[in-house]
mmCIF file of C-alpha atoms and ligand atoms in Angstrom:
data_model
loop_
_atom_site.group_PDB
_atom_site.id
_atom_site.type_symbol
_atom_site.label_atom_id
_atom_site.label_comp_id
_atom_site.label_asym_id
_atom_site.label_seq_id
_atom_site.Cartn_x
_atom_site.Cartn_y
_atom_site.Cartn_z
ATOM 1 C CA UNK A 1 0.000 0.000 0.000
ATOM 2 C CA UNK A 2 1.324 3.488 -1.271
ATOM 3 C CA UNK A 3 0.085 6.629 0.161
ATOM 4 C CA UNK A 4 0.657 10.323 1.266
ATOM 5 C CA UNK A 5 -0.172 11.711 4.230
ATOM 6 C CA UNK A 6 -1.100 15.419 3.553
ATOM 7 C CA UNK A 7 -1.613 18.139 5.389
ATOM 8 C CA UNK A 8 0.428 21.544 6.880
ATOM 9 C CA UNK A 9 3.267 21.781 9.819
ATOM 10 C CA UNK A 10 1.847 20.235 13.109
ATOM 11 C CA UNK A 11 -1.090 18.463 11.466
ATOM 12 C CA UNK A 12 -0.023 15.243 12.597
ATOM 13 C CA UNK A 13 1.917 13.964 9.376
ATOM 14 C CA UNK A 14 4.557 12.850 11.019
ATOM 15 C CA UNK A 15 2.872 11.067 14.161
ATOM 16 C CA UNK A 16 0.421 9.415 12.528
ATOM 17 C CA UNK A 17 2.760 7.609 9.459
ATOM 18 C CA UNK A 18 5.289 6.436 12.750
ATOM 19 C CA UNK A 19 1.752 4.481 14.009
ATOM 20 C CA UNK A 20 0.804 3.221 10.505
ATOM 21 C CA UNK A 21 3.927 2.240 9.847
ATOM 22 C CA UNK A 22 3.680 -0.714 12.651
ATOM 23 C CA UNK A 23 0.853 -1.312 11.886
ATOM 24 C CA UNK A 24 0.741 -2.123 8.274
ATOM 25 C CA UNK A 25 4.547 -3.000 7.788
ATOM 26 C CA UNK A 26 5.334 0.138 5.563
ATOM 27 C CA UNK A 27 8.031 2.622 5.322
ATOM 28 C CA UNK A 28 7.803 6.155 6.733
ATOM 29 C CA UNK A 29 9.751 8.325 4.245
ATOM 30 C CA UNK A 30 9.545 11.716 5.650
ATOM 31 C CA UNK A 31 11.613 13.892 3.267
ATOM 32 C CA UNK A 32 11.719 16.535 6.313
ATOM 33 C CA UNK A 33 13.572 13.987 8.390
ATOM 34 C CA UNK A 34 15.701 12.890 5.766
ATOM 35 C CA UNK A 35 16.895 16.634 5.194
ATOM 36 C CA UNK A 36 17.311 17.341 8.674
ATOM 37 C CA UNK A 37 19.925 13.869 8.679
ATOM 38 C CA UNK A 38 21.708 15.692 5.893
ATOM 39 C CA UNK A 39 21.763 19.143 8.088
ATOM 40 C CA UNK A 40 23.671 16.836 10.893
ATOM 41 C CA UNK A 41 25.457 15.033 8.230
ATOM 42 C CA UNK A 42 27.495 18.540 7.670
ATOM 43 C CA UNK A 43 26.952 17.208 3.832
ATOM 44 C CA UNK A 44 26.700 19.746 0.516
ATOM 45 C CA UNK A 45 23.162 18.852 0.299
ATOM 46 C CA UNK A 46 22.108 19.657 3.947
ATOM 47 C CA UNK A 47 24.154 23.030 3.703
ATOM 48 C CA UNK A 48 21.965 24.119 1.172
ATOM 49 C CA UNK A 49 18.976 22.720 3.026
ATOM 50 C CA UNK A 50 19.417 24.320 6.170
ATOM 51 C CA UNK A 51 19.161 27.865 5.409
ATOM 52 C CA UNK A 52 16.148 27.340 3.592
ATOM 53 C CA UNK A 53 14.388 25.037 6.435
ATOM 54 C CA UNK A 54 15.741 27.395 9.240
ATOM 55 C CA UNK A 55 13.530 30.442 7.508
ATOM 56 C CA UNK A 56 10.474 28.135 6.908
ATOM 57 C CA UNK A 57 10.624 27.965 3.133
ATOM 58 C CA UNK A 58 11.002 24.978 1.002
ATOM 59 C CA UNK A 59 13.938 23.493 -0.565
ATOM 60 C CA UNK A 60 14.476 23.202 -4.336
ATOM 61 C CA UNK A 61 11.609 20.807 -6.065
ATOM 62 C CA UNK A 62 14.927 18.806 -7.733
ATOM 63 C CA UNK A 63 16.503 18.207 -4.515
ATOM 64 C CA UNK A 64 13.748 15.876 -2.536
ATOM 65 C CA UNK A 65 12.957 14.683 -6.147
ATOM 66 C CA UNK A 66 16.148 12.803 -6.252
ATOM 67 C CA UNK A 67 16.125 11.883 -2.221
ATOM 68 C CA UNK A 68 12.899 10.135 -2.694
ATOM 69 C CA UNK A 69 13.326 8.514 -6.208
ATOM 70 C CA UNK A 70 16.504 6.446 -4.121
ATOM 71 C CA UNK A 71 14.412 6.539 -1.085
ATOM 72 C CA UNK A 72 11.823 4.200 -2.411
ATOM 73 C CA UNK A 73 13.780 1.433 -4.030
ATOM 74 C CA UNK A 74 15.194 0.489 -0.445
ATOM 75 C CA UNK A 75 13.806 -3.247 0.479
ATOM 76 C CA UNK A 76 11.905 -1.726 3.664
ATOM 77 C CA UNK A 77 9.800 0.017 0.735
ATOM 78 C CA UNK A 78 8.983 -3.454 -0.678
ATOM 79 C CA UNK A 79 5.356 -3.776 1.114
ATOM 80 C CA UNK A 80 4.735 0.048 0.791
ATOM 81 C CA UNK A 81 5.395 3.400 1.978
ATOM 82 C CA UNK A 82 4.200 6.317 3.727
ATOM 83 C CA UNK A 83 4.774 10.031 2.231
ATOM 84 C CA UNK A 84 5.005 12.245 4.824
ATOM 85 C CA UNK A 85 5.855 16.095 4.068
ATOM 86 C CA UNK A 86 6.038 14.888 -0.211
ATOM 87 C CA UNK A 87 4.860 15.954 -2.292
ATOM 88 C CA UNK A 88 4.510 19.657 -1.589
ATOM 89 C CA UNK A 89 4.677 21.511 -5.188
ATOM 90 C CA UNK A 90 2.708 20.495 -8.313
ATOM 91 C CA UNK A 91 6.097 20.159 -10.044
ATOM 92 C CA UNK A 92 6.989 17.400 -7.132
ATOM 93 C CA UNK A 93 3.219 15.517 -7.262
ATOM 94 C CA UNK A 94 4.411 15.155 -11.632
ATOM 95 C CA UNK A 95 7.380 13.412 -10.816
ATOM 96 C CA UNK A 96 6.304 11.729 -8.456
ATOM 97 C CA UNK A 97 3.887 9.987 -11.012
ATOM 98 C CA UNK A 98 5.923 9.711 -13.345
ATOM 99 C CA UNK A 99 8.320 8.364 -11.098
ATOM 100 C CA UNK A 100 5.965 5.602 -9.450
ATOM 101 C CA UNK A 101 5.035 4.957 -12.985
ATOM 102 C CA UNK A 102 8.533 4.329 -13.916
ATOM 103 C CA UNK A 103 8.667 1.738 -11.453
ATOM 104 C CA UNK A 104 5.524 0.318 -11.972
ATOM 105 C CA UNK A 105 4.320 1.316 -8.877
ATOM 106 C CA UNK A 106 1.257 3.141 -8.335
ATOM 107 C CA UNK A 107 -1.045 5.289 -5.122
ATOM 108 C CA UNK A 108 -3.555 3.786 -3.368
ATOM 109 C CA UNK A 109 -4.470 6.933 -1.519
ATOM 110 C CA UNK A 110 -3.948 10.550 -0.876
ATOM 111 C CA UNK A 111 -5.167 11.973 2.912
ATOM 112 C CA UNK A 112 -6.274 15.156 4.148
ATOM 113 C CA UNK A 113 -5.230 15.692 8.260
ATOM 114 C CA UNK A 114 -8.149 19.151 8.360
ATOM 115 C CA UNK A 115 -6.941 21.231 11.143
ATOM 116 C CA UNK A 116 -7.965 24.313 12.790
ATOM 117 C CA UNK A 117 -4.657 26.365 11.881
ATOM 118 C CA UNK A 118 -5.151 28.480 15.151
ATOM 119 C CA UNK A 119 -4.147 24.992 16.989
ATOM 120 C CA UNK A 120 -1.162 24.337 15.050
ATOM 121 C CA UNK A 121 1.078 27.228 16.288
ATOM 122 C CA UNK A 122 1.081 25.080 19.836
ATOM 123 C CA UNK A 123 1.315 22.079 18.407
ATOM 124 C CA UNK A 124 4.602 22.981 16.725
ATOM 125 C CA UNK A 125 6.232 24.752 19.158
ATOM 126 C CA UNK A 126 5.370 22.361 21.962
ATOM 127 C CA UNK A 127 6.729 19.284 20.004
ATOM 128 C CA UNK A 128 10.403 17.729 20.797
ATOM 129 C CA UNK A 129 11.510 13.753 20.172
ATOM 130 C CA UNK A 130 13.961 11.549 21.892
ATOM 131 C CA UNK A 131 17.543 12.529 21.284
ATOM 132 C CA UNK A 132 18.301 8.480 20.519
ATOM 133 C CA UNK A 133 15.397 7.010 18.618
ATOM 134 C CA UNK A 134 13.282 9.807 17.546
ATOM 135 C CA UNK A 135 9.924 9.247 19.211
ATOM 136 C CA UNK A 136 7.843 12.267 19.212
ATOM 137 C CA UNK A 137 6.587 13.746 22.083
ATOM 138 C CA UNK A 138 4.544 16.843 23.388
ATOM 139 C CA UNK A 139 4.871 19.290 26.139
ATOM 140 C CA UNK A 140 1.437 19.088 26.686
ATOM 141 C CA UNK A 141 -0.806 16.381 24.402
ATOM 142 C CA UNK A 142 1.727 13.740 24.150
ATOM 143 C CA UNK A 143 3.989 13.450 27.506
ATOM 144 C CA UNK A 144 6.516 10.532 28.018
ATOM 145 C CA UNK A 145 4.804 7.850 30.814
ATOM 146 C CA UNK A 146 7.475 9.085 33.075
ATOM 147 C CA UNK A 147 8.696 12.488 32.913
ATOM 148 C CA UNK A 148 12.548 13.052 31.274
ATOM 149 C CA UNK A 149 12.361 9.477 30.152
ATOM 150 C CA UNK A 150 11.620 8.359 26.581
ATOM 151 C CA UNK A 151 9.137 5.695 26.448
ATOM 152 C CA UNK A 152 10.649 3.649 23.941
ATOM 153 C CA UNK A 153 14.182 3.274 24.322
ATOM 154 C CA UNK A 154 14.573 5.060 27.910
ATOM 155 C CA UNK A 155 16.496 7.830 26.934
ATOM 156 C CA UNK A 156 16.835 10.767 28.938
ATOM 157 C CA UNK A 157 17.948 13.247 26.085
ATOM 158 C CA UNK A 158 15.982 14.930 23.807
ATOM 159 C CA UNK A 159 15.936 17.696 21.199
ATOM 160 C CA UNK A 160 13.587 20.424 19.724
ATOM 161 C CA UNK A 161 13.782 21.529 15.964
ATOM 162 C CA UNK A 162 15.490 24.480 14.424
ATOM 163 C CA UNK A 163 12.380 25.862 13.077
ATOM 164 C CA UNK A 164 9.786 25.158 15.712
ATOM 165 C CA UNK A 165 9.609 28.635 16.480
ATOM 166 C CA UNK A 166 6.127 30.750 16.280
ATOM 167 C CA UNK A 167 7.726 32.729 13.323
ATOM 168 C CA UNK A 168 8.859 30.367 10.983
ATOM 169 C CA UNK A 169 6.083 28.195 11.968
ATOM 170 C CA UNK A 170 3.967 31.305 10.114
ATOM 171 C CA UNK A 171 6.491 31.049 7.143
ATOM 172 C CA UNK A 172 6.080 27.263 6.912
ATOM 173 C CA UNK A 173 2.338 27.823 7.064
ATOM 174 C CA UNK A 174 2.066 30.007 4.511
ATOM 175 C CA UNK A 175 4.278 27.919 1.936
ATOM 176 C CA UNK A 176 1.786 25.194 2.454
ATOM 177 C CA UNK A 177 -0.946 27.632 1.437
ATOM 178 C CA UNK A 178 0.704 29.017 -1.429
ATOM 179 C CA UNK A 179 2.990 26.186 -2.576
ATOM 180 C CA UNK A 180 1.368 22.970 -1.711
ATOM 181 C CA UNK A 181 -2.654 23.068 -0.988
ATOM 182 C CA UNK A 182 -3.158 23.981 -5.138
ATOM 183 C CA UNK A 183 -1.834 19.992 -5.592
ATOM 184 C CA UNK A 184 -5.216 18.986 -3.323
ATOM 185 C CA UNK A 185 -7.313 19.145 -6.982
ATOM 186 C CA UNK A 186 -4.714 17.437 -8.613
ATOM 187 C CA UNK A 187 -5.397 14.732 -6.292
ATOM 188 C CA UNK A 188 -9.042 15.305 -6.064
ATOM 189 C CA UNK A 189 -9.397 14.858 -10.110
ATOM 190 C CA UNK A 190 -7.283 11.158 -9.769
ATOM 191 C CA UNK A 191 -9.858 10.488 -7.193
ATOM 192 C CA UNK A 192 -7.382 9.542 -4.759
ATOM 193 C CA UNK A 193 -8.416 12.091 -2.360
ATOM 194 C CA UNK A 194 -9.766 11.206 1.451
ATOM 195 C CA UNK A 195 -10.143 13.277 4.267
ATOM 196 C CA UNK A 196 -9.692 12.739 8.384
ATOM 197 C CA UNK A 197 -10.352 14.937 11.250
ATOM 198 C CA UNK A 198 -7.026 15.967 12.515
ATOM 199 C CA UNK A 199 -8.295 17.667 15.444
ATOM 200 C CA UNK A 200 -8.988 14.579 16.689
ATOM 201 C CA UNK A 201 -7.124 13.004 19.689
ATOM 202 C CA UNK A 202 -4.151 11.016 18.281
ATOM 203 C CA UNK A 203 -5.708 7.577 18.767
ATOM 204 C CA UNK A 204 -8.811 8.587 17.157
ATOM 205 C CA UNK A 205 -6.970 10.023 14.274
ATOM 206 C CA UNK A 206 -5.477 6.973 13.556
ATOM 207 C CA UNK A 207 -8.651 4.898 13.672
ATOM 208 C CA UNK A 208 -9.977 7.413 11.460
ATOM 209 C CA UNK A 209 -6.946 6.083 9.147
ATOM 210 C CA UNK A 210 -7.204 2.554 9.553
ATOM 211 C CA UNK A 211 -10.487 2.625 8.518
ATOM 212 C CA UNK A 212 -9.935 4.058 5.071
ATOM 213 C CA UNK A 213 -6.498 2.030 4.617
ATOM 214 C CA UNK A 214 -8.673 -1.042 5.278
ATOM 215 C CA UNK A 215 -11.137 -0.474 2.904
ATOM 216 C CA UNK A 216 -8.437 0.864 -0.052
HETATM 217 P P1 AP5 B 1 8.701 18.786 7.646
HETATM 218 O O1 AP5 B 1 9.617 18.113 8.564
HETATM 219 O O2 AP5 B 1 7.900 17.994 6.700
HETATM 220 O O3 AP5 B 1 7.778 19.758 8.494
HETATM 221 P P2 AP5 B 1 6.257 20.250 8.319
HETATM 222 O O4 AP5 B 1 5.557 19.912 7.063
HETATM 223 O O5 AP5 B 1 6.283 21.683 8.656
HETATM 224 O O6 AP5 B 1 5.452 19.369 9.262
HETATM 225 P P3 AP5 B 1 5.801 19.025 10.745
HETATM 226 O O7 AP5 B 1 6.798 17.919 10.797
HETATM 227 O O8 AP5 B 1 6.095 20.271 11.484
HETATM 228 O O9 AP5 B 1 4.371 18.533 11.250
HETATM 229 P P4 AP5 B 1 3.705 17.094 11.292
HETATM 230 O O10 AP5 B 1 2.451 17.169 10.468
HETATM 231 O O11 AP5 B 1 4.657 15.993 10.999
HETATM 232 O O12 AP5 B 1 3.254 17.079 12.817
HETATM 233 P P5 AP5 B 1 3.667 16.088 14.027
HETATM 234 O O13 AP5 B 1 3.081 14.744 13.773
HETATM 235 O O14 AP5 B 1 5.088 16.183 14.348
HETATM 236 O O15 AP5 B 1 9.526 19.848 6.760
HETATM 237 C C1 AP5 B 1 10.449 20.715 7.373
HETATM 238 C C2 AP5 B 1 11.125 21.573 6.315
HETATM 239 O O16 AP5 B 1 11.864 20.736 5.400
HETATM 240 C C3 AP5 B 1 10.191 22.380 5.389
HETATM 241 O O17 AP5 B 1 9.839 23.622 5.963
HETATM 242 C C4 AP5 B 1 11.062 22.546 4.132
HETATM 243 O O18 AP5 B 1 12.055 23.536 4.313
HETATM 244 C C5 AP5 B 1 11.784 21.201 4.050
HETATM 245 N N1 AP5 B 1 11.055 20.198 3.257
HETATM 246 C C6 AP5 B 1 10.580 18.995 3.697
HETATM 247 N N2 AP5 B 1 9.966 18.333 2.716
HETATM 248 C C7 AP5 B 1 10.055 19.125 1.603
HETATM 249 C C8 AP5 B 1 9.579 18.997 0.266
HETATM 250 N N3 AP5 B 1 8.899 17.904 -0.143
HETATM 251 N N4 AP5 B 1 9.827 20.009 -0.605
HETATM 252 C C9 AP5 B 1 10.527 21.109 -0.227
HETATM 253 N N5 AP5 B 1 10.981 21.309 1.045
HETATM 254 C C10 AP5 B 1 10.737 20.306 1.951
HETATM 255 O O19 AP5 B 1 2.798 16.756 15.184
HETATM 256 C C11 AP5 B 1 3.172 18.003 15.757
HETATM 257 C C12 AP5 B 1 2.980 17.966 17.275
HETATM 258 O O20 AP5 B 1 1.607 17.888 17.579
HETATM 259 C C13 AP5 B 1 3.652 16.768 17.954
HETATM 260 O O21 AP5 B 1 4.254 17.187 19.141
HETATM 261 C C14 AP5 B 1 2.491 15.814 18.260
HETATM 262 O O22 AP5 B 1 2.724 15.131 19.464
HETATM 263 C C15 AP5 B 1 1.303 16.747 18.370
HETATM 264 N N6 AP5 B 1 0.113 16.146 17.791
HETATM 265 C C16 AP5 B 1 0.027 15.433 16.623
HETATM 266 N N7 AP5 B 1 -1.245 15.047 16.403
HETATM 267 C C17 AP5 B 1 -1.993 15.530 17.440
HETATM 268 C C18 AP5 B 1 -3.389 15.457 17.783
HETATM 269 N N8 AP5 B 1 -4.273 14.797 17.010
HETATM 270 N N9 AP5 B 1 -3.777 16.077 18.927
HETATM 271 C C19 AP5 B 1 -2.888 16.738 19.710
HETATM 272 N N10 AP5 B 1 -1.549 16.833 19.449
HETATM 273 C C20 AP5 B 1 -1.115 16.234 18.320
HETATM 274 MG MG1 MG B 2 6.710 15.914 10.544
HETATM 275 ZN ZN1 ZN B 3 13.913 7.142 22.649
#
């Protein structure tokens, strides 16, 4: 099962493919995670990244082309993958088909997280992960069983993003206005589009998701 989770910074993209993921044995490929491992990597590609990411604007449509045209011949995409944060231009969703197609791969489904944008400001800047594995937490909606320690691996270290600030959180929000929302038709006219409540609490957002994977 191929599919993109859709939707703008804080919606739950990112949350949500980590619990499908288990669940359905498919790859995560969140091209915002894999250009934040280039930022640490100190690589060419990650220094041209950063400055863009750090100001809330996207990166270059030929850059996460290329990551994610590797990306999804790896053998943990073999049962299926999850886009998460791709595609976010028109020019991206065209090679992304023609991509898939080149492959002989094709979508099953394209979903909608609808949020009330007044929430996502606290969302973002109340988010930080595990400093080891990566889980994602929340200052206030998704605390660690015990406080300081990660759930998953036990950690007690753990990091906030460059650009969860209120600011470029604005920035960030209005690139996914201008830049990526216009690919929603694109979608809608393949009649791949569905649509969940993201305001939902996390556990009903991803029963919201099973359902519709199930039935696809
Ligand atoms: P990216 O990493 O993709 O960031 P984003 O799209 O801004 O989305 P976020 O990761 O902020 O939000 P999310 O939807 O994953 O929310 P999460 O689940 O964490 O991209 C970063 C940058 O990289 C871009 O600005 C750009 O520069 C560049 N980039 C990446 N991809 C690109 C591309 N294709 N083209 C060009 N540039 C690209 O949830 C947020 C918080 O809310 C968490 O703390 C969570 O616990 C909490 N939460 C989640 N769901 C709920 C809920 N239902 N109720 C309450 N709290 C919830
Ligand atoms: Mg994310
Ligand atoms: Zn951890």
């Amino acid at each position: 099962m191929n599919l993109i989770l859709l939707g703008p910074p804080g919606a739950g993209k990112g949350t949500q493919a980590k619990r499908l993921e288990e669940k359905f044995s498919i790859a995560q490929l969140s091209t915002g995670d894999m250009l934040r491992a280039e930022v640490s990597s100190g690589s060419e590609l990650g220094k041209e990244a950063k400055q863009l990411m750090d100001a809330g604007q996207l990166v270059p449509d030929s850059l996460v082309i290329g990551i994610i045209s590797s990306r999804i011949d790896d053998e943990d995409c073999k049962n299926g993958f999850i886009l998460d944060g791709f595609p976010r231009t028109e020019a991206q969703a065209e090679a992304l088909d023609e991509m898939l197609a080149s492959k002989s791969l094709k979508l099953d489904s394209v979903i909608q997280l609808a949020v009330d944008e007044e929430a996502l400001v606290g969302r973002v800047t109340g988010r930080y992960t595990c400093a080891e594995c990566g889980n994602g937490y929340h200052d206030e909606f998704q605390k660690p069983e015990v406080e300081g320690v990660c759930d998953n691996c036990g950690s007690k270290e753990f990091k906030r993003r460059a650009d969860d600030n209120e600011d470029t959180v604005r920035t960030r929000l209005k690139a996914y206005h201008d830049q990526t929302a216009p690919i929603i038709p694109y979608y809608e006219a393949k009649g791949l589009m569905g649509r969940v409540d993201g305001m939902a609490d996390i556990e009903d957002v991803t029963k919201q998701l099973e359902k519709i994977l199930e039935a696809a």
